Coordinates of C-alpha atoms in Angstrom, one line a residue:
M1 CA 170.2 58.9 -37.9
A2 CA 168.1 61.3 -40.1
S3 CA 166.3 64.2 -38.6
Q4 CA 162.6 63.2 -37.9
I5 CA 161.5 66.9 -38.6
G6 CA 163.1 67.0 -42.1
A7 CA 166.1 69.5 -41.5
P8 CA 168.2 69.3 -44.6
D9 CA 171.5 67.4 -44.9
A10 CA 174.0 70.3 -45.3
T11 CA 176.7 72.0 -43.6
Y12 CA 175.4 74.3 -40.8
G13 CA 177.2 77.3 -39.5
F14 CA 176.2 79.0 -36.1
I15 CA 177.7 82.3 -35.0
G16 CA 177.3 83.3 -31.4
L17 CA 177.1 80.8 -28.5
G18 CA 175.9 83.1 -25.8
N19 CA 172.8 82.8 -23.4
M20 CA 170.5 82.0 -26.3
G21 CA 172.7 80.7 -28.9
F22 CA 174.2 78.0 -27.0
G23 CA 171.0 76.2 -26.5
M24 CA 169.9 77.0 -29.9
A25 CA 173.0 75.6 -31.6
K26 CA 172.9 72.5 -29.4
N27 CA 169.4 71.8 -30.7
V28 CA 170.5 72.3 -34.3
R29 CA 173.3 69.9 -34.0
Q30 CA 171.2 67.1 -32.1
K31 CA 168.3 67.4 -34.6
I32 CA 169.9 67.7 -38.0
P33 CA 171.1 64.5 -39.8
S34 CA 174.0 62.9 -38.2
S35 CA 175.9 63.1 -41.5
S36 CA 175.7 66.8 -41.5
K37 CA 178.5 68.9 -40.4
M38 CA 178.3 71.9 -38.0
I39 CA 180.8 74.7 -37.7
V40 CA 180.6 77.2 -34.8
C41 CA 182.2 80.5 -34.3
E42 CA 182.3 82.3 -31.0
L43 CA 184.6 85.1 -29.6
V44 CA 184.5 83.7 -26.0
T45 CA 186.7 80.6 -26.4
S46 CA 185.7 79.1 -23.0
Q47 CA 182.1 79.1 -24.3
R48 CA 183.0 77.7 -27.6
D49 CA 185.3 75.0 -26.0
E50 CA 182.4 74.1 -23.6
F51 CA 180.0 73.8 -26.5
C52 CA 182.3 71.4 -28.4
K53 CA 183.0 69.4 -25.2
T54 CA 179.4 68.8 -24.1
V55 CA 177.4 68.7 -27.4
E56 CA 177.7 65.3 -29.5
G57 CA 178.1 65.3 -33.3
D58 CA 180.3 66.5 -35.9
I59 CA 181.5 70.0 -34.9
E60 CA 184.3 72.1 -36.0
T61 CA 185.3 75.6 -35.1
A62 CA 186.0 78.6 -37.2
E63 CA 188.0 81.6 -36.1
T64 CA 186.0 84.1 -38.0
P65 CA 182.6 84.5 -39.5
K66 CA 184.4 84.6 -43.0
E67 CA 186.0 81.3 -42.4
L68 CA 182.6 79.9 -41.5
A69 CA 180.8 81.3 -44.4
E70 CA 183.4 79.7 -46.8
K71 CA 182.4 76.2 -45.7
C72 CA 178.7 76.5 -44.9
D73 CA 175.3 76.2 -46.7
I74 CA 173.1 77.4 -43.9
I75 CA 174.2 80.1 -41.7
I76 CA 172.5 81.1 -38.3
S77 CA 173.4 84.0 -36.2
S78 CA 172.5 84.8 -32.6
L79 CA 174.3 88.1 -31.4
P80 CA 173.9 90.5 -28.6
N81 CA 173.2 93.8 -30.5
G82 CA 173.1 95.5 -34.0
K83 CA 176.7 96.6 -33.9
A84 CA 177.8 92.9 -33.6
V85 CA 175.6 91.9 -36.4
K86 CA 177.1 94.4 -38.6
I87 CA 180.5 93.4 -37.9
V88 CA 179.8 89.7 -38.3
Y89 CA 178.2 90.3 -41.7
L90 CA 179.8 93.2 -43.1
D91 CA 183.4 93.5 -42.0
S92 CA 185.6 93.6 -45.0
S93 CA 188.3 91.3 -43.5
T94 CA 186.3 88.8 -41.3
G95 CA 182.7 89.1 -42.1
I96 CA 180.4 86.5 -43.6
L97 CA 180.1 88.5 -47.0
A98 CA 183.9 88.3 -47.3
G99 CA 183.8 84.7 -47.1
C100 CA 181.3 84.2 -49.9
S101 CA 181.6 84.5 -53.9
K102 CA 178.7 86.4 -55.6
D103 CA 177.2 83.2 -56.9
S104 CA 177.0 81.6 -53.3
Q105 CA 173.7 80.1 -52.5
K106 CA 173.3 80.5 -48.7
L107 CA 170.3 80.3 -46.4
V108 CA 170.8 82.9 -43.8
L109 CA 168.8 83.1 -40.6
E110 CA 169.6 86.1 -38.4
T111 CA 167.9 85.5 -35.1
S112 CA 169.3 88.4 -33.1
T113 CA 167.0 90.9 -31.4
I114 CA 168.4 94.2 -33.0
E115 CA 166.9 97.3 -34.6
A116 CA 164.7 96.6 -37.7
S117 CA 166.6 99.5 -39.5
T118 CA 170.0 97.6 -38.7
S119 CA 168.5 94.3 -40.0
L120 CA 167.2 95.9 -43.1
E121 CA 170.6 97.5 -43.7
V122 CA 172.4 94.0 -43.4
R123 CA 169.7 92.3 -45.6
K124 CA 170.2 94.8 -48.4
A125 CA 174.0 94.2 -48.4
V126 CA 173.5 90.6 -48.4
E127 CA 171.2 90.8 -51.3
E128 CA 173.4 92.9 -53.3
A129 CA 176.5 91.0 -52.6
L130 CA 174.8 87.5 -52.9
P131 CA 171.8 87.8 -55.2
S132 CA 171.4 83.9 -55.2
S133 CA 171.3 83.8 -51.4
E134 CA 168.3 84.0 -49.0
F135 CA 168.0 86.0 -45.8
L136 CA 165.4 86.0 -43.0
D137 CA 165.1 88.2 -39.9
A138 CA 164.1 85.6 -37.4
P139 CA 164.2 86.8 -33.9
V140 CA 163.2 84.3 -31.2
S141 CA 161.2 84.6 -28.0
G142 CA 160.9 82.4 -24.9
G143 CA 164.1 82.9 -22.9
I144 CA 167.0 80.7 -22.0
P145 CA 165.2 77.5 -20.8
P146 CA 163.2 77.3 -24.0
A147 CA 166.4 77.8 -26.0
H148 CA 167.8 74.7 -24.4
A149 CA 164.6 72.8 -24.7
G150 CA 164.2 73.6 -28.5
T151 CA 160.7 75.3 -27.8
L152 CA 161.3 78.9 -28.8
T153 CA 159.0 81.0 -30.9
F154 CA 160.2 82.4 -34.1
M155 CA 159.0 85.7 -35.4
V156 CA 160.1 85.9 -39.0
G157 CA 160.4 88.8 -41.7
G158 CA 160.9 87.9 -45.4
S159 CA 159.3 86.1 -48.2
K160 CA 156.8 83.2 -47.9
D161 CA 158.9 80.9 -50.0
V162 CA 162.0 81.4 -48.0
F163 CA 160.1 81.1 -44.8
E164 CA 158.6 77.7 -45.9
K165 CA 162.3 76.6 -46.8
A166 CA 163.7 77.6 -43.6
K167 CA 160.9 76.0 -41.4
P168 CA 162.5 72.6 -41.0
V169 CA 165.7 74.5 -39.7
M170 CA 163.8 76.7 -37.4
A171 CA 161.9 73.8 -36.1
T172 CA 165.1 72.2 -34.7
M173 CA 165.1 75.2 -32.3
G174 CA 161.5 76.0 -31.9
K175 CA 158.1 74.7 -31.7
S176 CA 156.7 73.9 -35.2
E177 CA 153.4 75.6 -34.5
N178 CA 155.2 78.8 -33.2
L179 CA 157.2 79.5 -36.4
I180 CA 155.4 82.6 -37.5
L181 CA 155.8 84.7 -40.7
C182 CA 154.9 88.2 -39.5
G183 CA 155.3 89.9 -42.9
G184 CA 158.0 91.3 -45.2
P185 CA 161.7 92.3 -44.5
G186 CA 162.0 93.7 -40.9
A187 CA 158.6 92.4 -39.8
G188 CA 160.0 89.8 -37.5
L189 CA 161.9 92.2 -35.6
A190 CA 159.3 94.8 -35.3
T191 CA 156.9 92.1 -34.0
K192 CA 159.6 91.1 -31.4
Q193 CA 160.3 94.5 -30.3
I194 CA 156.5 95.0 -29.7
N195 CA 156.3 91.8 -27.8
N196 CA 159.4 92.5 -25.6
Y197 CA 158.0 96.0 -24.6
I198 CA 154.6 94.7 -23.7
A199 CA 156.2 91.9 -21.7
Y200 CA 158.4 94.4 -19.7
C201 CA 155.5 96.9 -19.3
S202 CA 153.4 94.1 -17.7
Y203 CA 156.3 93.1 -15.6
V204 CA 156.6 96.5 -14.0
A205 CA 152.8 96.4 -13.2
L206 CA 153.5 93.0 -11.7
C207 CA 156.4 94.5 -9.6
E208 CA 154.1 97.3 -8.4
G209 CA 151.3 94.9 -7.7
M210 CA 153.3 92.3 -5.7
N211 CA 155.2 94.8 -3.7
T212 CA 151.8 96.5 -2.9
G213 CA 150.4 93.2 -1.8
L214 CA 153.4 92.4 0.4
K215 CA 153.2 95.7 2.1
F216 CA 149.5 95.1 2.8
G217 CA 150.2 91.7 4.3
L218 CA 149.0 89.5 1.5
D219 CA 150.6 86.0 1.0
P220 CA 152.5 86.5 -2.2
K221 CA 151.9 82.9 -3.4
T222 CA 148.2 83.3 -3.1
L223 CA 148.2 86.6 -4.7
N224 CA 150.0 85.3 -7.8
D225 CA 147.6 82.3 -7.7
V226 CA 144.7 84.8 -7.8
I227 CA 146.3 86.8 -10.6
N228 CA 146.8 83.8 -12.7
A229 CA 143.2 82.7 -12.3
S230 CA 142.0 86.4 -13.2
S231 CA 142.3 89.1 -15.7
G232 CA 145.8 90.1 -14.3
Q233 CA 147.6 87.0 -15.7
C234 CA 150.5 87.7 -17.8
W235 CA 153.5 85.7 -19.0
N236 CA 155.6 87.0 -16.1
S237 CA 153.0 86.2 -13.5
L238 CA 152.9 82.7 -14.9
H239 CA 156.6 82.2 -15.1
M240 CA 158.6 85.0 -13.6
N241 CA 157.1 86.3 -10.5
P242 CA 159.5 88.6 -8.9
V243 CA 159.0 87.5 -5.3
K244 CA 161.4 84.7 -4.4
G245 CA 159.6 81.4 -3.4
V246 CA 156.4 82.1 -5.5
I247 CA 157.7 80.1 -8.7
P248 CA 160.4 77.6 -8.1
N249 CA 162.0 78.1 -11.6
S250 CA 161.7 81.9 -11.8
S251 CA 164.8 84.1 -12.0
A252 CA 164.0 85.4 -8.5
S253 CA 164.5 81.9 -7.2
R254 CA 168.1 82.2 -8.4
D255 CA 168.5 85.8 -6.9
F256 CA 168.3 87.0 -10.4
K257 CA 171.5 85.2 -11.5
P258 CA 172.3 84.5 -14.4
G259 CA 170.2 85.3 -17.3
F260 CA 169.2 88.1 -19.8
T261 CA 170.6 91.2 -18.1
V262 CA 169.2 94.6 -17.4
E263 CA 171.8 96.0 -19.8
L264 CA 170.3 94.0 -22.6
A265 CA 166.8 94.7 -21.5
Q266 CA 167.5 98.4 -21.7
G267 CA 168.7 97.9 -25.2
V268 CA 165.6 96.0 -26.5
T269 CA 163.3 98.6 -24.7
R270 CA 165.1 101.3 -26.4
Q271 CA 164.7 99.6 -29.7
M272 CA 161.0 99.8 -29.3
T273 CA 161.0 103.5 -28.3
K274 CA 163.0 104.1 -31.4
L275 CA 160.7 102.2 -33.5
M276 CA 157.8 104.2 -32.1
E277 CA 159.5 107.3 -33.0
E278 CA 160.3 106.1 -36.6
V279 CA 156.8 105.1 -37.4
G280 CA 155.3 108.1 -35.5
A281 CA 153.4 106.2 -32.9
K282 CA 152.3 107.8 -29.7
S283 CA 153.8 106.5 -26.5
M284 CA 152.9 107.0 -22.9
F285 CA 154.9 104.3 -21.1
G286 CA 158.1 104.8 -23.2
P287 CA 159.7 107.5 -21.0
V288 CA 158.8 105.7 -17.8
M289 CA 160.4 102.4 -19.1
D290 CA 163.5 104.3 -20.2
D291 CA 163.7 106.0 -16.9
I292 CA 163.5 102.5 -15.1
W293 CA 166.3 100.9 -17.2
A294 CA 168.6 103.9 -17.0
R295 CA 168.4 103.7 -13.2
A296 CA 168.8 99.8 -13.2
V297 CA 171.9 99.6 -15.2
E298 CA 173.6 102.1 -12.8
N299 CA 172.3 100.7 -9.6
P300 CA 174.2 97.9 -7.6
L301 CA 170.9 96.2 -6.8
C302 CA 170.4 95.5 -10.5
K303 CA 173.6 96.2 -12.5
A304 CA 174.7 93.1 -14.6
Q305 CA 171.8 91.1 -12.9
E306 CA 169.1 89.3 -14.7
S307 CA 166.5 92.0 -16.0
R308 CA 163.7 91.0 -13.6
S309 CA 166.0 92.3 -10.8
I310 CA 164.4 95.6 -11.3
Y311 CA 161.8 94.4 -8.7
R312 CA 164.4 95.5 -6.1
L313 CA 164.0 99.1 -7.3
F314 CA 160.5 98.9 -6.0
S315 CA 160.7 96.5 -3.1
E316 CA 163.9 97.9 -1.3
D317 CA 164.4 101.1 0.5
N318 CA 160.8 102.0 -0.1
G319 CA 161.2 102.6 -3.7
Q320 CA 163.6 105.4 -3.2
H321 CA 165.9 104.2 -6.1
L322 CA 163.1 105.1 -8.5
G323 CA 162.5 108.7 -9.8
K324 CA 159.2 110.3 -10.7
V325 CA 158.5 110.6 -14.4
K326 CA 155.5 112.7 -15.1
I327 CA 153.8 112.6 -18.6
E328 CA 152.7 116.1 -19.7

C-alpha cells in the first residue's frame, strides 16, 4: 500500500535503534510504501533483533554503516553523541562514506543531538566526498513516547530545496506542521541545544517550586494544576511533573526508569554551554546547570536514571546533595 504522506519509494537505511531511534525507525517502516526496503544497523544485537521481530515490513540488517550505505538511497542516523556520529560517517573501514562512490546520490538525515561544530565537520566531509548527495542536520524533540507515536518535532539546518525534498521522509516520524527549517547548516542543532537548555532550566525551577510546595504542605496535584493554568506553565509542568502521582504518564510515575538518562542530559547541557562560549553569549544559569548535572551523574539517587530524577537532589536529605554555586 502506498504511503499516504508521500514518502518516496526507495531503499531506506536507519542507523541507531536506541531510545529514540527505535520508534523513529518503526514509523519509517510503517509509513513508507510497502514496496520499499528498509535496512537497519545497530550495535546492540538484542535491540536490532527485537526491532526485526516486532516491526512488520521488508527489513534487512547491515553489520556496518558502510554495508548499509552501499545499498540505500536515503540514510537516517540517530546516535547518542558526536563521537558516535563521526565514527558512523567517517571511519575509513566501516563508515558511511567508505560505502559510497563519489557520484552517489544519497539523501542523508542526521537526527542526533550533537555539537553543531561536529555536525558541520561531518557535513563538510560528506559534501566533499559525495558532491551529488544532500545532507541535513535534523535533530528531533519530544521524547520517547512521541518517537513511537510519530509526532516528533524536527529542527532542521540546511538548504530550503533539500528541506522540501526531505519533508515527506521526516513526516513519517514527526508532525507535518512541526517540521521546521531553522536556517542554514548547523542551525537545526543550535536551535535544539537552545530548546533543551531552556527546558532543563525550567525543570530545575519546577523541582524547586514543587519541593517548596510540599514542604509548605500544599497538595502537589492542586499546585501543578494552578501552575498549568497560570504563568508558570511549561512543558515539564504539563507532562513531566517530578512528584509521583501528579501526572500518570510522567517519568516520576515510573520511578524515573527508563528514559533519557542524566548522563545524556549532562551532555546536551554541555553542548549549550559550549555553544554560548563559541558565540560569545553571556550565561548566568550555565554554571549552575553544569554543577547540577555533574552531581547527578555521580549520585546513586540519579546515576543512570531518567534525567528528571534530579528532583531527588532537591527533595531528599534536605537538598544536601546539591552544592552552592555563586555567580560573581
